[in-house]
Short mmCIF file of C-alpha atoms and ligand atoms in Angstrom, two decimals:
data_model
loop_
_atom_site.label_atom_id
_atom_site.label_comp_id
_atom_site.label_asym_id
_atom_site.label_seq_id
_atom_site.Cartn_x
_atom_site.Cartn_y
_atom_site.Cartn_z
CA UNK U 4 -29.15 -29.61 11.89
CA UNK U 5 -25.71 -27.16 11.84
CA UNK U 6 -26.41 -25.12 8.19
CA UNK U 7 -23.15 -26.32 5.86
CA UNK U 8 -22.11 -23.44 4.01
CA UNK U 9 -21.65 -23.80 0.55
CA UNK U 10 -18.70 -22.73 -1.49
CA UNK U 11 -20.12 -21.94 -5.11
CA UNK U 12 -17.46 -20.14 -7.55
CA UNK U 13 -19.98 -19.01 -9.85
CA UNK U 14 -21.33 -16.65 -7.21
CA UNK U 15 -17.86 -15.07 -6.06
CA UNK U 16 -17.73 -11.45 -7.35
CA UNK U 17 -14.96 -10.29 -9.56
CA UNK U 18 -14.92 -6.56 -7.74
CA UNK U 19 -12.82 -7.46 -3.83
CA UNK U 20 -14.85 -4.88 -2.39
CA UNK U 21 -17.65 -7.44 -2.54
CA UNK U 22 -15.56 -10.47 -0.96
CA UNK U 23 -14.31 -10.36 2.79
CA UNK U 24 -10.97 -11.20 2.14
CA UNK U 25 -8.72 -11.89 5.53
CA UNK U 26 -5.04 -12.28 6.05
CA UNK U 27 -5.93 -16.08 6.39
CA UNK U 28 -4.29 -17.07 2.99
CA UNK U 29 -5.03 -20.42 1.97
CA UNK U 30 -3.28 -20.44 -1.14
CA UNK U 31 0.34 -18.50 -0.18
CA UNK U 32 2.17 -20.65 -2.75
CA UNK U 33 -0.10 -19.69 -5.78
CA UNK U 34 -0.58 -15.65 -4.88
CA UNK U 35 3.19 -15.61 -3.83
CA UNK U 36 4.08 -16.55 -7.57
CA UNK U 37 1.00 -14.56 -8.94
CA UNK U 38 2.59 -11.49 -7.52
CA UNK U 39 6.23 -12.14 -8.60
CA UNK U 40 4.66 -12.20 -12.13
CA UNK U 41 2.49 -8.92 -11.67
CA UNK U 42 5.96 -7.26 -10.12
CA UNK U 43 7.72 -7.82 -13.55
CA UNK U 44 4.87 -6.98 -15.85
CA UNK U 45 4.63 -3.83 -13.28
CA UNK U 46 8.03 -3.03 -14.15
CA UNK U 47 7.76 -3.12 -17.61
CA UNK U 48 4.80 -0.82 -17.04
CA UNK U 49 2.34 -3.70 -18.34
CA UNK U 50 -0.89 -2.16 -16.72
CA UNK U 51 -3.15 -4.97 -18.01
CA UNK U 52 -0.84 -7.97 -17.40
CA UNK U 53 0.04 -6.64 -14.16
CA UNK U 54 -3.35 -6.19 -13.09
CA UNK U 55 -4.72 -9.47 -14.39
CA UNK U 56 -2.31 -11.06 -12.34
CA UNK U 57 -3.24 -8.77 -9.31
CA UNK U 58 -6.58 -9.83 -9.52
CA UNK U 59 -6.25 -13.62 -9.88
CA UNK U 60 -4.33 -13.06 -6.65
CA UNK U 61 -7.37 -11.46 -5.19
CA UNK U 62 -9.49 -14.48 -5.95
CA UNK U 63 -7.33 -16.80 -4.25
CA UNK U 64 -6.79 -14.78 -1.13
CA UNK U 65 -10.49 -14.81 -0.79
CA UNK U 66 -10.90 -18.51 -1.44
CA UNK U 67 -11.71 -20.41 2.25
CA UNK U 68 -9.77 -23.23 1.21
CA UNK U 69 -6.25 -24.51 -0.78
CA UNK U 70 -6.34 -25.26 -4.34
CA UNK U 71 -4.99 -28.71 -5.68
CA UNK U 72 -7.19 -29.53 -8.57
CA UNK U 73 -7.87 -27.15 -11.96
CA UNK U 74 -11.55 -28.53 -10.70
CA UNK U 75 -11.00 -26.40 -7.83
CA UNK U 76 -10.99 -22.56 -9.74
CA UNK U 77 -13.53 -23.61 -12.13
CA UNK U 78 -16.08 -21.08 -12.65
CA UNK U 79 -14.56 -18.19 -10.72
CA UNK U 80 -13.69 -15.22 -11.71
CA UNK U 81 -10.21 -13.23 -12.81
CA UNK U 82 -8.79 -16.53 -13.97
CA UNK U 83 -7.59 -15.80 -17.45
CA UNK U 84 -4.89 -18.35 -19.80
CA UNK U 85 -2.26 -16.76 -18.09
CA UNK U 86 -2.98 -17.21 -14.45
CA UNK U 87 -4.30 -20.75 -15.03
CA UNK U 88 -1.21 -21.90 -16.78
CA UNK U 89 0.56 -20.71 -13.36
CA UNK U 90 -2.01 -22.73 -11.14
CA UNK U 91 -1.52 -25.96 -12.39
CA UNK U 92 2.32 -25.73 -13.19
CA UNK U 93 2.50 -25.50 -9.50
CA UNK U 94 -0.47 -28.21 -8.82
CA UNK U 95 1.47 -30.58 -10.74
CA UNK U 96 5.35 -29.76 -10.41
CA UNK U 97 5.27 -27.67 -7.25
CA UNK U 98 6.25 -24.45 -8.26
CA UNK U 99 5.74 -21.76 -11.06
CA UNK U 100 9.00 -21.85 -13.81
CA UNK U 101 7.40 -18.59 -15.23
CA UNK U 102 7.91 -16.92 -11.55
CA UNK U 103 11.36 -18.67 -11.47
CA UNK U 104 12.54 -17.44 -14.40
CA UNK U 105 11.46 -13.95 -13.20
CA UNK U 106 13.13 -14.54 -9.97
CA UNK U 107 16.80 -14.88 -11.85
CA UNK U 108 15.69 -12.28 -14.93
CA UNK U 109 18.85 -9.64 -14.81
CA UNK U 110 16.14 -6.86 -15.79
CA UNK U 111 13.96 -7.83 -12.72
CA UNK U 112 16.37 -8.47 -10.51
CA UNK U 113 17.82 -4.98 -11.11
CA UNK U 114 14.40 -3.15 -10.77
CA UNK U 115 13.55 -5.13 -7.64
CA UNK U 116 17.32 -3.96 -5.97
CA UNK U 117 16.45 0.07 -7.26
CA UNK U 118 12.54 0.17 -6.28
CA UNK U 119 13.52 -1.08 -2.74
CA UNK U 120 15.29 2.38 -1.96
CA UNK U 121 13.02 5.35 -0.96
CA UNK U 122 12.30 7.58 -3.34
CA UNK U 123 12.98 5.39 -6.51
CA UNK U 124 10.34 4.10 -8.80
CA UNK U 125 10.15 1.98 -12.17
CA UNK U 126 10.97 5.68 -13.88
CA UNK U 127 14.49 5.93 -12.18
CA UNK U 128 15.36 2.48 -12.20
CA UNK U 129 14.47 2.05 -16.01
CA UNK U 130 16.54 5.38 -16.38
CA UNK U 131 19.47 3.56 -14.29
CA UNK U 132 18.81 0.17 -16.01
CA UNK U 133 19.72 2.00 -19.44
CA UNK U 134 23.07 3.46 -18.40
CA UNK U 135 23.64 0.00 -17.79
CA UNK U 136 23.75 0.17 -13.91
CA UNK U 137 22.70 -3.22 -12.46
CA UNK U 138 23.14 -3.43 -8.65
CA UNK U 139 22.71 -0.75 -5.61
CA UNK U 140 26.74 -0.86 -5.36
CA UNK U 141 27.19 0.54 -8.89
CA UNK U 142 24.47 2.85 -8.28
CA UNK U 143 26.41 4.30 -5.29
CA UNK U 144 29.95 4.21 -6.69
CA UNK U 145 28.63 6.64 -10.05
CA UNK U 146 29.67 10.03 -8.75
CA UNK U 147 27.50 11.34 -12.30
CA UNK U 148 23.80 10.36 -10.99
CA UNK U 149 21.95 13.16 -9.24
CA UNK U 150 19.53 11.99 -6.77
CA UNK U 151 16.73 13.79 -5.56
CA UNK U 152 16.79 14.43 -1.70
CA UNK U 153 14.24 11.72 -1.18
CA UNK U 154 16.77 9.12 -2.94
CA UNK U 155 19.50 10.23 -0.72
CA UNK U 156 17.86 9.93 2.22
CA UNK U 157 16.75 6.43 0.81
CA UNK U 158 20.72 5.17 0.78
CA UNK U 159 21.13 7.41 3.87
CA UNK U 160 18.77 5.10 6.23
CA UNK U 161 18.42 1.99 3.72
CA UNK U 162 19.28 -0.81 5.96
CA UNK U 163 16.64 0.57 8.63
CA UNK U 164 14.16 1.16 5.98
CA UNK U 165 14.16 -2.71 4.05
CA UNK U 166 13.81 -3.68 7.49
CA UNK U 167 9.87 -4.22 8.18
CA UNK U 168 8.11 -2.34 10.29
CA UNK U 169 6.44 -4.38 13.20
CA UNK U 170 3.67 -3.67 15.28
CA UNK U 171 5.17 -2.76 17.89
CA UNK U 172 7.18 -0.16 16.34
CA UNK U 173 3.95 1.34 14.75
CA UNK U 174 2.74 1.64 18.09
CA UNK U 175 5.26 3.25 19.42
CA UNK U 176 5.80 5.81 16.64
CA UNK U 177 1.44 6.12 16.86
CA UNK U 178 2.30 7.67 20.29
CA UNK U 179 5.24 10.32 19.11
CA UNK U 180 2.73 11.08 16.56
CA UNK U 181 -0.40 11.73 18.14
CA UNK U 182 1.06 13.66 21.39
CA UNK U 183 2.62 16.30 18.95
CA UNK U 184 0.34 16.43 16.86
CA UNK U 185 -2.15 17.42 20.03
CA UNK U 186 0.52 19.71 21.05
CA UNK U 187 -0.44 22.24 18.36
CA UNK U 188 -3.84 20.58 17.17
CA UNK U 189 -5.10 19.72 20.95
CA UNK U 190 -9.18 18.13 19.61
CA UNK U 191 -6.99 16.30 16.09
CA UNK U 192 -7.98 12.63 15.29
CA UNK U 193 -4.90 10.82 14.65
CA UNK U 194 -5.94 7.41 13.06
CA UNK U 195 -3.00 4.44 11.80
CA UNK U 196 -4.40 3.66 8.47
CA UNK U 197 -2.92 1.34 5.71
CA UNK U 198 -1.74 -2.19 6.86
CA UNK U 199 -1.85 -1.70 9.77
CA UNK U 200 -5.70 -0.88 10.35
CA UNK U 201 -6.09 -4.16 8.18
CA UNK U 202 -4.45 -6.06 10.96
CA UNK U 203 -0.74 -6.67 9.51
CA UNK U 204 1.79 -7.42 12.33
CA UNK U 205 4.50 -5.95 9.94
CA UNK U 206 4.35 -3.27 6.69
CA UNK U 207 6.95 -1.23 4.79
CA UNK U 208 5.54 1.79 6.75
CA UNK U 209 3.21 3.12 9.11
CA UNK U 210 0.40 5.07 7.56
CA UNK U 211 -1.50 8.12 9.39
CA UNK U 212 -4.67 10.04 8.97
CA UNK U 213 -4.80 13.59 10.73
CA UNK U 214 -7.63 15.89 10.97
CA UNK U 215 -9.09 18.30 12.82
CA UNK U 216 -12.87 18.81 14.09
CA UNK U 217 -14.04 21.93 12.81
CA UNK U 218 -14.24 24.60 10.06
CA UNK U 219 -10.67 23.93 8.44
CA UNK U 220 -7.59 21.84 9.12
CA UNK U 221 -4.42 23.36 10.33
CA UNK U 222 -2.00 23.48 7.37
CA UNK U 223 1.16 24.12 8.97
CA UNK U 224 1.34 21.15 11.31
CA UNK U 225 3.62 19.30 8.84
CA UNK U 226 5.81 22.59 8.81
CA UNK U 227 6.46 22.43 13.01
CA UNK U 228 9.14 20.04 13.21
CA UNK U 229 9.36 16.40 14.36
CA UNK U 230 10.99 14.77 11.38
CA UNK U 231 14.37 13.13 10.20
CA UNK U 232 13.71 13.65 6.44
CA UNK U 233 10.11 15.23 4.77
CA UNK U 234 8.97 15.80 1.92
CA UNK U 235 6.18 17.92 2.67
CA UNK U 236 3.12 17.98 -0.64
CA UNK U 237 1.04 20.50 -0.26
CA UNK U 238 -2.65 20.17 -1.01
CA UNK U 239 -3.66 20.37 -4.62
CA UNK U 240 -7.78 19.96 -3.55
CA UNK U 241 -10.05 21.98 -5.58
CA UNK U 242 -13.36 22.45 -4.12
CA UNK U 243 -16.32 20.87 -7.09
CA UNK U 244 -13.78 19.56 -8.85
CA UNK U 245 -14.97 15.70 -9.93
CA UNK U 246 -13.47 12.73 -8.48
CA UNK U 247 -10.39 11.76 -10.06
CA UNK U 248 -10.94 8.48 -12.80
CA UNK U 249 -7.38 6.67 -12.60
CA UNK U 250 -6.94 3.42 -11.32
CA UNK U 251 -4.68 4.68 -8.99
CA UNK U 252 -5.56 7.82 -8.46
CA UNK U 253 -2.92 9.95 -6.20
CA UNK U 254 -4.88 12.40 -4.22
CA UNK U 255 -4.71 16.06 -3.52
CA UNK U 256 -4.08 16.10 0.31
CA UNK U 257 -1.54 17.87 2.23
CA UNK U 258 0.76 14.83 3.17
CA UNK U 259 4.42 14.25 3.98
CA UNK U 260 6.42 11.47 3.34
CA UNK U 261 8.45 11.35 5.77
CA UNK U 262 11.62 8.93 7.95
CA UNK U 263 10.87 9.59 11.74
CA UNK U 264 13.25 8.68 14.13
CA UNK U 265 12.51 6.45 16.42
CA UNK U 266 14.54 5.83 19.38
CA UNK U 267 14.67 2.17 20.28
CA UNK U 268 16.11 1.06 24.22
CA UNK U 269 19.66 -1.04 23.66
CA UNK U 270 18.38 -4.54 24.19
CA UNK U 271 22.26 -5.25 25.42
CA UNK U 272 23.03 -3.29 28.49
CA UNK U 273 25.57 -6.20 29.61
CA UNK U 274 28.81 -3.89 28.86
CA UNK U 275 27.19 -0.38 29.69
CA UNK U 276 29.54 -0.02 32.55
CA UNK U 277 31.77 3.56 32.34
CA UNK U 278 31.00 6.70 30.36
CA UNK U 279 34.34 6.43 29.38
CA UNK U 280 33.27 3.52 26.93
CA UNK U 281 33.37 5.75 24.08
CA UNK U 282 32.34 2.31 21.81
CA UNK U 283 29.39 1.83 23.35
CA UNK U 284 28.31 5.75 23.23
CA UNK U 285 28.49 4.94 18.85
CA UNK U 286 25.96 2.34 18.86
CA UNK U 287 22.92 3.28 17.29
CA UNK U 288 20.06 4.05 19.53
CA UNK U 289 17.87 4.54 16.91
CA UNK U 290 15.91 3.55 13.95
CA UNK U 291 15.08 5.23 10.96
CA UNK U 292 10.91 4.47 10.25
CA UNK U 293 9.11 5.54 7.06
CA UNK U 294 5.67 6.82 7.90
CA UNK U 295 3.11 8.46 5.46
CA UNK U 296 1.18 11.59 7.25
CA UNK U 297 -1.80 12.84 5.46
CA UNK U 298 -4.30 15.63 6.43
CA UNK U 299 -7.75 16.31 5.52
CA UNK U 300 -10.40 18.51 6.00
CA UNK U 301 -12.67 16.85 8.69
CA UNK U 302 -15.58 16.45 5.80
CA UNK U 303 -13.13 14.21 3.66
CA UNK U 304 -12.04 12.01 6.32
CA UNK U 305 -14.62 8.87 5.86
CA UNK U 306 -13.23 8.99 2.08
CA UNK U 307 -9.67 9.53 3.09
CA UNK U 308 -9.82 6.29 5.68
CA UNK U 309 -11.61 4.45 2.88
CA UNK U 310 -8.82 4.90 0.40
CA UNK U 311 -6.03 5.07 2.73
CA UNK U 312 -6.80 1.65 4.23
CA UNK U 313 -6.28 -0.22 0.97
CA UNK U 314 -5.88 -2.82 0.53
CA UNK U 315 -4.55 -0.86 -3.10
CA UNK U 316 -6.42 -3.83 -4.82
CA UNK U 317 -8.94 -3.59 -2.47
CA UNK U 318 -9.43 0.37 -3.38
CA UNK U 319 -9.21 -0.44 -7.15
CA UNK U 320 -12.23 -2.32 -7.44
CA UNK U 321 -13.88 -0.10 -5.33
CA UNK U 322 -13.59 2.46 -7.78
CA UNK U 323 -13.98 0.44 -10.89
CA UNK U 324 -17.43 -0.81 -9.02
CA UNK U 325 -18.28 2.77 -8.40
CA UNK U 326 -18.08 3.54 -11.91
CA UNK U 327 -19.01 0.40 -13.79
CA UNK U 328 -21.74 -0.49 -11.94
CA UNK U 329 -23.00 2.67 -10.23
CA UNK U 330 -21.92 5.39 -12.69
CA UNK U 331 -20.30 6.95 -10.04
CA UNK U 332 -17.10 8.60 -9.31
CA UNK U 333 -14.77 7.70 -5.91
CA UNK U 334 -11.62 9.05 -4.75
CA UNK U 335 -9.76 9.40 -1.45
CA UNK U 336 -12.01 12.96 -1.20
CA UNK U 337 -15.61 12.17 -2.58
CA UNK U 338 -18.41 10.19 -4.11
CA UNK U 339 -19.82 11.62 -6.97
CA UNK U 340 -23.05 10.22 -8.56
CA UNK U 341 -22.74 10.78 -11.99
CA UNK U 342 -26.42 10.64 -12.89
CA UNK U 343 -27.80 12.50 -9.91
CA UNK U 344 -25.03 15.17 -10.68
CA UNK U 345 -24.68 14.97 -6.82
CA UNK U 346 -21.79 14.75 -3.91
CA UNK U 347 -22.31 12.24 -1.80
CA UNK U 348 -21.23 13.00 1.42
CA UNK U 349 -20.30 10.52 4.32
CA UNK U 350 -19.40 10.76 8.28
CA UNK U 351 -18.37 7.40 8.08
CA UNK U 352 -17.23 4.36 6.12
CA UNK U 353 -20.22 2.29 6.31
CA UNK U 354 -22.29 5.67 4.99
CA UNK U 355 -20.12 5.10 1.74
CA UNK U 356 -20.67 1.37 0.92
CA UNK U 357 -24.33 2.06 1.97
CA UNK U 358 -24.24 4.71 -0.92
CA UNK U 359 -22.37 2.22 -3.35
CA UNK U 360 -25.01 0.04 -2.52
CA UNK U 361 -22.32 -2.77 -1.11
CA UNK U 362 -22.33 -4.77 2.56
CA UNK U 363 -19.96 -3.63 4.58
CA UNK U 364 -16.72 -4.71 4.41
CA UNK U 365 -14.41 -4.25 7.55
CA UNK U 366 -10.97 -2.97 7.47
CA UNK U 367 -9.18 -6.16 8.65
CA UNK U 368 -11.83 -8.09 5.54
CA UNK U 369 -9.88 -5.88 2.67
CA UNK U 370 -6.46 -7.86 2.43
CA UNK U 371 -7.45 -8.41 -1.24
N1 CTP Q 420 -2.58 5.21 -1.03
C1 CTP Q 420 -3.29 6.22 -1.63
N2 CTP Q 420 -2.64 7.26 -2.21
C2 CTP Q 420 -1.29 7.33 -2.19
C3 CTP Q 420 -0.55 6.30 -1.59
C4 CTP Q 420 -1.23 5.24 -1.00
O1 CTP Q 420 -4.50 6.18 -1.65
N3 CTP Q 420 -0.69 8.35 -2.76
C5 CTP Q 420 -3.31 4.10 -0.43
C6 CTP Q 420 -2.99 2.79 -1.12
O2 CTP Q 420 -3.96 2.51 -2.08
C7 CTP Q 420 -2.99 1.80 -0.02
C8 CTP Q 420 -2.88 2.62 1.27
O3 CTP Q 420 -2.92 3.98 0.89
O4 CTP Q 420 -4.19 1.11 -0.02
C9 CTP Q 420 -1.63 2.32 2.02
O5 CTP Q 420 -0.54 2.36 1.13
P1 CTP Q 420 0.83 1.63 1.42
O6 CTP Q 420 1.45 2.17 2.66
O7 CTP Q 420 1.63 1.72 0.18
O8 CTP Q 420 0.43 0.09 1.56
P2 CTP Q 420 0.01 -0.79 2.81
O9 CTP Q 420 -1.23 -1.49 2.41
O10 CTP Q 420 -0.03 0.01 4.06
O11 CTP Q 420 1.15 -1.87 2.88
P3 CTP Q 420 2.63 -1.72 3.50
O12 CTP Q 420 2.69 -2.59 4.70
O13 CTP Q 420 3.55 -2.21 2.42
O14 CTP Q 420 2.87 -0.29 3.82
MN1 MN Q 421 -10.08 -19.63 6.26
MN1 MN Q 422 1.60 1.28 4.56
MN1 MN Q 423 2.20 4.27 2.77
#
């Protein structure tokens, strides 16, 4: 007799990093309004709202089949008042008024326009949202506003960058990447990490991992050239120091955030007849691509793929398992065990969830 499995609620683990959570979403229209409402609390730099929201999201990612009763979440976790009230709005009227009312909120609106240009956060919007600026078009036409060099090259290349990122693109770009990166760093591992390594056929940008075999990395391969716009970070690590405790901890790696260029065949070649078509020679042959570069020493790496995967939620509750029910610190650089007084090191990411004590979870499993 064929074993039925079982869905029971009460045994579905608040921490992601102990649910396999896919990009097979059977509950879009809930997690879609979940994550409208986290966005606004996010903006108004609600940490616990925002999160709360975040993780009833979580839940329902991970659930292997569609809400449409209240019966249906009892007993599992990360459902508080507010998240409930959302659910079964939308069970019984179709859709969320909370999340609507977000959707046509001035304030949100506003933030959602600013935080979609590179280089501009909930600080500089909130800053911009003051002077009473509203839209990307006043934002532009105030000659008074000094942006930073990332922020220009945000307006600079906007269209290209609001524009997803497909798969096919990410190869491509995975290609420019790793052959110059081997042309000064010939035995580097160039890995795509972020959503892409969790199986996304589109992202906002395409996220790498460099290192290189041996004593020490090489930190002037973000210095040799190959980008449109860089902001080049250099590495804050400090050997022994402890793993960082913040949710979202931003690590100390050399990495670049960068705009590559990425030259794209015309799909139309219809009219390419004379050189003397000096219209043709204007269209754009190009587009602008935001990728994230990262380096780290090769003894790092397991713990740099780890947290450079994500899913961000995914990489939260790894942590706050770590240290809630392990005493033990993670970051993107190490595990430290808290009552052993001890680094843990790891060559791989199954070595770390072996020494958190936690199944393995595989990339494309931590959509969370
Ligand atoms: N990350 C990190 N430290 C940073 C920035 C990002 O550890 N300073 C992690 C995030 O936690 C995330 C992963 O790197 O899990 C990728 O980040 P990001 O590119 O923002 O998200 P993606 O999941 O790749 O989604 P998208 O398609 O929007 O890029
Ligand atoms: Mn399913
Ligand atoms: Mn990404
Ligand atoms: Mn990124």
């Amino acid at each position: 007799e064929p074993e039925v499995p079982s869905f029971i609620a009460s045994k579905v683990s608040q921490y992601s990093c102990q649910r396999k959570t896919t990009l097979n979403n059977h509950n879009k229209k809930f997690t879609d309004a979940f994550e409208i409402m986290a966005e606004n609390y996010e903006f108004k730099e609600n940490e616990i709202f925002c999160l709360e929201f975040l993780r009833a999201a979580s839940v329902l990612k991970f659930l292997p089949f569609p809400v449409t009763r209240m019966k249906d979440i009892q007993g599992l976790p990360c459902m508080g008042d507010r998240a409930r009230d959302v659910i079964e709005e939308i069970i019984e009227e179709g859709e969320s008024s909370r999340a609507k009312e977000v959707l046509n909120d001035e304030r949100y609106k506003s933030f959602k326009q600013f935080t979609s240009v590179f280089g501009v956060g909930v600080k500089t919007s909130e800053k911009w949202y003051r002077m009473g600026l509203r839209t990307l078009e006043e934002v532009k036409a105030d000659k008074t506003l000094k942006l930073s060099k990332m922020q220009k090259a945000g307006f600079l290349y906007y269209e290209d960058l609001v524009s997803c990122v497909s798969k096919a693109e990410a190869d491509a770009v995975s290609l420019i990447v790793k052959n110059t990166v081997c042309t000064f760093l010939p035995d580097a591992l160039v890995t795509i990490t972020g959503g892409f390594r969790r199986g996304k056929k589109i992202g906002h940008d395409i996220d790498f991992l460099i290192t290189n075999p041996g004593p020490r990395e090489d930190d002037e391969l973000l210095h040799k050239g190959l980008l449109l716009y860089c902001d080049i970070i250099e590495s804050t690590f400090v050997k022994e120091q402890l793993p960082s405790r913040k949710v979202d901890a931003m690590d100390n790696f050399q990495k670049c955030f960068a705009i590559l260029k990425l030259y794209q065949p015309r799909v139309n070649n219809s009219s390419y007849n004379t050189s003397k078509n000096f219209d043709m020679a204007e269209v754009k042959d190009w587009k602008a691509i935001r990728v994230d570069l990262v380096i780290t020493p090769f003894e790092q790496y397991a713990y740099a793929l780890l947290g450079w995967t994500g899913s961000r939620q995914f990489g939260r509750d790894l942590r706050r398992y770590a240290a809630h029910e392990k005493k033990m610190i993670l970051d993107n650089h190490a595990l430290y065990d808290r009552r052993e007084r001890i680094f843990l090191k790891a060559g791989s990411e199954e070595e770390i969830f072996t020494h958190l004590g936690l199944d393995y979870v595989e990339p494309w499993e931590r959509n969370a």
